mmCIF file of C-alpha atoms in Angstrom:
data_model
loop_
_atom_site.group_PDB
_atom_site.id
_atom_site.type_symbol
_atom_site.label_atom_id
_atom_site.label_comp_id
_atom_site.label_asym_id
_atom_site.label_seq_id
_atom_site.Cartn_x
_atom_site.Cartn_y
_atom_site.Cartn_z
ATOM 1 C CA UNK A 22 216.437 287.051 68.233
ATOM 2 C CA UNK A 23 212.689 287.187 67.607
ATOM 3 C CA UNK A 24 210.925 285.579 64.924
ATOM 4 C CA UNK A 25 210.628 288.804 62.541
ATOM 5 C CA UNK A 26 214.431 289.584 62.693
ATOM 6 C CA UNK A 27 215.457 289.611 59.143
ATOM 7 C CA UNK A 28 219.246 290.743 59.981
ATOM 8 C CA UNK A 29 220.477 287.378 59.212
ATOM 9 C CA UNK A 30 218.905 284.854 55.800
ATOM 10 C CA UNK A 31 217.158 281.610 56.525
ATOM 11 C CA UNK A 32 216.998 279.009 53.934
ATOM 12 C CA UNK A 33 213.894 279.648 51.999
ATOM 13 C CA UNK A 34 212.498 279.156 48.539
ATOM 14 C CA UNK A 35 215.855 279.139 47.022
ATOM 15 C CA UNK A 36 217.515 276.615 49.508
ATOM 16 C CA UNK A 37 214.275 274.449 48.452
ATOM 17 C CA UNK A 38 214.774 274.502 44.966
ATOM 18 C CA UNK A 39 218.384 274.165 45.299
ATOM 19 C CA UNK A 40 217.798 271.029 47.481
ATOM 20 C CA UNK A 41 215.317 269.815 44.796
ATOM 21 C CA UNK A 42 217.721 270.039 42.115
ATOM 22 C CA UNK A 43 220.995 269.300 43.909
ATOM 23 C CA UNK A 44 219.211 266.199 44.854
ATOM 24 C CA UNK A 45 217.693 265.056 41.493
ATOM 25 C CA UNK A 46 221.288 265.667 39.766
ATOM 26 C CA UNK A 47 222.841 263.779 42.021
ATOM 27 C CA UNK A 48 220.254 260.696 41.820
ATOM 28 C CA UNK A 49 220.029 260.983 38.288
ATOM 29 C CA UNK A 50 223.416 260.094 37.181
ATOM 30 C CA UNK A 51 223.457 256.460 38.428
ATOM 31 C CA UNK A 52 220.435 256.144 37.021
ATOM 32 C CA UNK A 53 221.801 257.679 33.501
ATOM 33 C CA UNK A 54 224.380 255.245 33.600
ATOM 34 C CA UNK A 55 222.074 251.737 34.462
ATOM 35 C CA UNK A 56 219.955 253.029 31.618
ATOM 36 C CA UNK A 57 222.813 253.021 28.872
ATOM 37 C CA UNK A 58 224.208 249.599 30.178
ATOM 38 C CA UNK A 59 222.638 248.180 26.670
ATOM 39 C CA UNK A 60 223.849 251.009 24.758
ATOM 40 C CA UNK A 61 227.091 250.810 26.258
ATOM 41 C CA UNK A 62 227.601 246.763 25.188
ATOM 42 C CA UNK A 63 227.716 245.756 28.461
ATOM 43 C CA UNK A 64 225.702 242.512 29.505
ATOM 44 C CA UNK A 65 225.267 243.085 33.166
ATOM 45 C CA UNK A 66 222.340 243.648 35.160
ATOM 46 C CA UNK A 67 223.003 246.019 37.798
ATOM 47 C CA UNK A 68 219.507 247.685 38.732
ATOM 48 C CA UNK A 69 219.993 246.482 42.475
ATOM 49 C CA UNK A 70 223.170 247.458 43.295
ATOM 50 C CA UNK A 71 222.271 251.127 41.506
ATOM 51 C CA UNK A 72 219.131 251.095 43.702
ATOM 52 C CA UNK A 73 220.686 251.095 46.719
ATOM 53 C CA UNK A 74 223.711 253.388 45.698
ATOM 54 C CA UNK A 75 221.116 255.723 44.410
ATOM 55 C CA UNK A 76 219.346 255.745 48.164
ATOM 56 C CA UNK A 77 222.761 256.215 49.801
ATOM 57 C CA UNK A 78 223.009 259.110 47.826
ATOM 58 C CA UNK A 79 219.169 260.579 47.857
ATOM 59 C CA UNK A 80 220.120 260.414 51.572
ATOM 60 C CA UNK A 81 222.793 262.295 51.657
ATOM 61 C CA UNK A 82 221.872 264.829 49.309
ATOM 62 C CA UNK A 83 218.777 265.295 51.581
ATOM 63 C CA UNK A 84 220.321 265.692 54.763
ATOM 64 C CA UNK A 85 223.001 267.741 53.385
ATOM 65 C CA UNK A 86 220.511 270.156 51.858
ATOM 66 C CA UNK A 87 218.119 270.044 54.597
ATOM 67 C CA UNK A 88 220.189 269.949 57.857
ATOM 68 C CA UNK A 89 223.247 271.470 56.744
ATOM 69 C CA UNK A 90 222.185 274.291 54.747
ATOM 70 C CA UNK A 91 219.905 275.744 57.044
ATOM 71 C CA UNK A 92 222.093 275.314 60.498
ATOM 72 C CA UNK A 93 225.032 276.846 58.889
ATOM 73 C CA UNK A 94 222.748 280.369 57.689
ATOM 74 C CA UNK A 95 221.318 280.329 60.769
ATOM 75 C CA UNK A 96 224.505 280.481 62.717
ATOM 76 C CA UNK A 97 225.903 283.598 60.661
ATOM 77 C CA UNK A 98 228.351 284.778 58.312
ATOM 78 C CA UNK A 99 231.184 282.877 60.109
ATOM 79 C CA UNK A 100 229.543 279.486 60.077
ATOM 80 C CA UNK A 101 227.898 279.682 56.751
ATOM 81 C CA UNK A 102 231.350 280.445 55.634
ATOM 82 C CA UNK A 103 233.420 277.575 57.272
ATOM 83 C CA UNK A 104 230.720 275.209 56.193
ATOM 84 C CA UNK A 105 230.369 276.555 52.355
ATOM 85 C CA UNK A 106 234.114 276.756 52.109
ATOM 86 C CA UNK A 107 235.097 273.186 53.812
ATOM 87 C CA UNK A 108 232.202 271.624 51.326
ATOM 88 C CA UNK A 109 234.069 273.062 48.392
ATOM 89 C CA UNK A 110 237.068 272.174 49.571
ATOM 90 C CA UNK A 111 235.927 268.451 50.344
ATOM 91 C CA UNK A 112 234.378 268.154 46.536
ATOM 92 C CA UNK A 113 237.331 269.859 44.926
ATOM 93 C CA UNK A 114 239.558 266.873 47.161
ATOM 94 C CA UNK A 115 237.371 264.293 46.349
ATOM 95 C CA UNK A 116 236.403 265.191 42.721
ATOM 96 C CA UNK A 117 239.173 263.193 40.943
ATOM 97 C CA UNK A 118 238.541 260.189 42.722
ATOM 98 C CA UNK A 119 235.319 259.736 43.643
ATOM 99 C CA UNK A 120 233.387 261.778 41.394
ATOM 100 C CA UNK A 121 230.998 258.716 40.570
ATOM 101 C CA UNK A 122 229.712 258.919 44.246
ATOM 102 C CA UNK A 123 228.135 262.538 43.928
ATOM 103 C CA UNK A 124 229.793 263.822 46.543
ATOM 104 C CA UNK A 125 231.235 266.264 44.802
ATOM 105 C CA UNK A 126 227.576 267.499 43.276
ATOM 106 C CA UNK A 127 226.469 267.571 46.544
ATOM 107 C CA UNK A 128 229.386 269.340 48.454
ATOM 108 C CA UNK A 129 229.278 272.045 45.296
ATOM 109 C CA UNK A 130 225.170 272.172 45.716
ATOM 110 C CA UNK A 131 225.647 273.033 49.879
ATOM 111 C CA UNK A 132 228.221 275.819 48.902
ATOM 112 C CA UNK A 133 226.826 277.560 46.312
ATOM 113 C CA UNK A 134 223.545 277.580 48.226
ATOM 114 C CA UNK A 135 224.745 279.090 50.959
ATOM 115 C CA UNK A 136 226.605 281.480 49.157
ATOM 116 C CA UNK A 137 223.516 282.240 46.762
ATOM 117 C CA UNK A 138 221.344 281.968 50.373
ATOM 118 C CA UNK A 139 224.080 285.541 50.899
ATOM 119 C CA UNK A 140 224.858 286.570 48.030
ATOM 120 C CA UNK A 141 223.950 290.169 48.622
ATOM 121 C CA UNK A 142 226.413 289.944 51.141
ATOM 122 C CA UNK A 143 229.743 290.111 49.876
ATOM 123 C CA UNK A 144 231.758 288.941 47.215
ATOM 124 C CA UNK A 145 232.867 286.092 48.721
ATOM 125 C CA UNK A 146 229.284 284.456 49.245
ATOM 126 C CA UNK A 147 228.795 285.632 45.000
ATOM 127 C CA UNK A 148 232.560 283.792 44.501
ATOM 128 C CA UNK A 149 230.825 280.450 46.189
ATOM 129 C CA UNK A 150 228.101 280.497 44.657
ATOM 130 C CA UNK A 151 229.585 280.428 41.178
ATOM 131 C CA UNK A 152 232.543 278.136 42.333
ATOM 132 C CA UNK A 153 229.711 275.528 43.697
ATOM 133 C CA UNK A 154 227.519 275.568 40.913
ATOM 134 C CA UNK A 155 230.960 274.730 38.566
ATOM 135 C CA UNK A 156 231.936 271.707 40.417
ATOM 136 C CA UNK A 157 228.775 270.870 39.975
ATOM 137 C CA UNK A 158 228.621 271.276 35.986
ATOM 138 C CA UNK A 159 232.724 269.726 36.272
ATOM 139 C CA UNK A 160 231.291 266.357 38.089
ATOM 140 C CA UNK A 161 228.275 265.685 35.986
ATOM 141 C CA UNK A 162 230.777 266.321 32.708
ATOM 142 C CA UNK A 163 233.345 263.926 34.388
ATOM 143 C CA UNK A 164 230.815 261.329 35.142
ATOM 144 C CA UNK A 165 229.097 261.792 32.227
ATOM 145 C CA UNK A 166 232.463 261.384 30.233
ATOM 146 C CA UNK A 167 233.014 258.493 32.255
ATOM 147 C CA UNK A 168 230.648 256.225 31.045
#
C-alpha cells in the first residue's frame, strides 16, 4: 500500500475535531458539576478529587481518539467495524451505571467517528455514526440530570 492509496480513509480533519470535541465533552462535565457544588447546597470541596478524575478521563478520551480511531480505519472495513460496534456496545452496557465516568461519551465519540470517518461507505457506517453521536447527547442529558 503506498502512501497515495486513497482506497481505504485515514483519520483526518474530522477524526481531529471529533477528538477535540469528544474530549472537551467528556472533561467538561466533572467540571460542570464541581462548579454548581454552591448552587447545588452542597458544602464540600471537591476540586482535587475532580482534578484527577478529570485527567483519568482527558486520558482516556485522548488515547481512545488518537490510538484507537486511527488503527481501527487503517485496518479496513472489518476492523473499523468490530471496533465501532464493540465501543457502542460497551457505552450502551455501561451507560446506566457508570454514565458519570464518560465512558459512555467516549465509547459513542470512537463509534460515530469511525462511522462518520466511512460514512460514504455504507449504511451501516451512516447507522454508527448517528447511534454514537446519541449516546453521546443520552449521557451528557443523564449526567446532566444527575446533578
Amino acid at each position: 500500500m503506498s502512501i497515495t492509496d486513497t482506497s481505504r480513509p485515514v483519520a483526518g480533519t474530522a477524526s481531529r475535531r471529533a477528538t477535540l470535541v469528544v474530549t472537551a465533552t467528556a472533561v467538561a462535565m466533572p467540571v460542570l458539576s464541581v462548579a454548581t457544588v454552591g448552587i447545588r447546597g452542597l458544602d464540600r470541596d471537591p476540586w482535587v478529587e475532580t482534578a484527577l478524575i478529570i485527567a483519568a478521563i482527558g486520558a482516556v478520551a485522548l488515547v481512545a481518539m488518537t490510538a484507537l480511531v486511527p488503527w481501527a480505519l487503517r485496518g479496513g472495513p472489518r476492523r473499523a467495524h468490530a471496533v465501532a460496534w464493540t465501543a457502542l456496545a460497551v457505552g450502551v452496557v455501561v451507560s446506566p451505571f457508570f454514565f458519570w465516568t464518560m465512558l459512555p461519551v467516549i465509547a459513542g465519540g470512537v463509534a460515530a467517528t469511525i462511522g462518520w470517518v466511512r460514512r460514504g461507505e455504507g449504511r451501516q457506517d451512516e447507522a454508527l455514526a448517528w447511534l454514537g453521536s446519541a449516546l453521546i447527547v443520552l449521557d451528557v442529558c443523564a449526567y446532566v440530570a444527575s446533578m
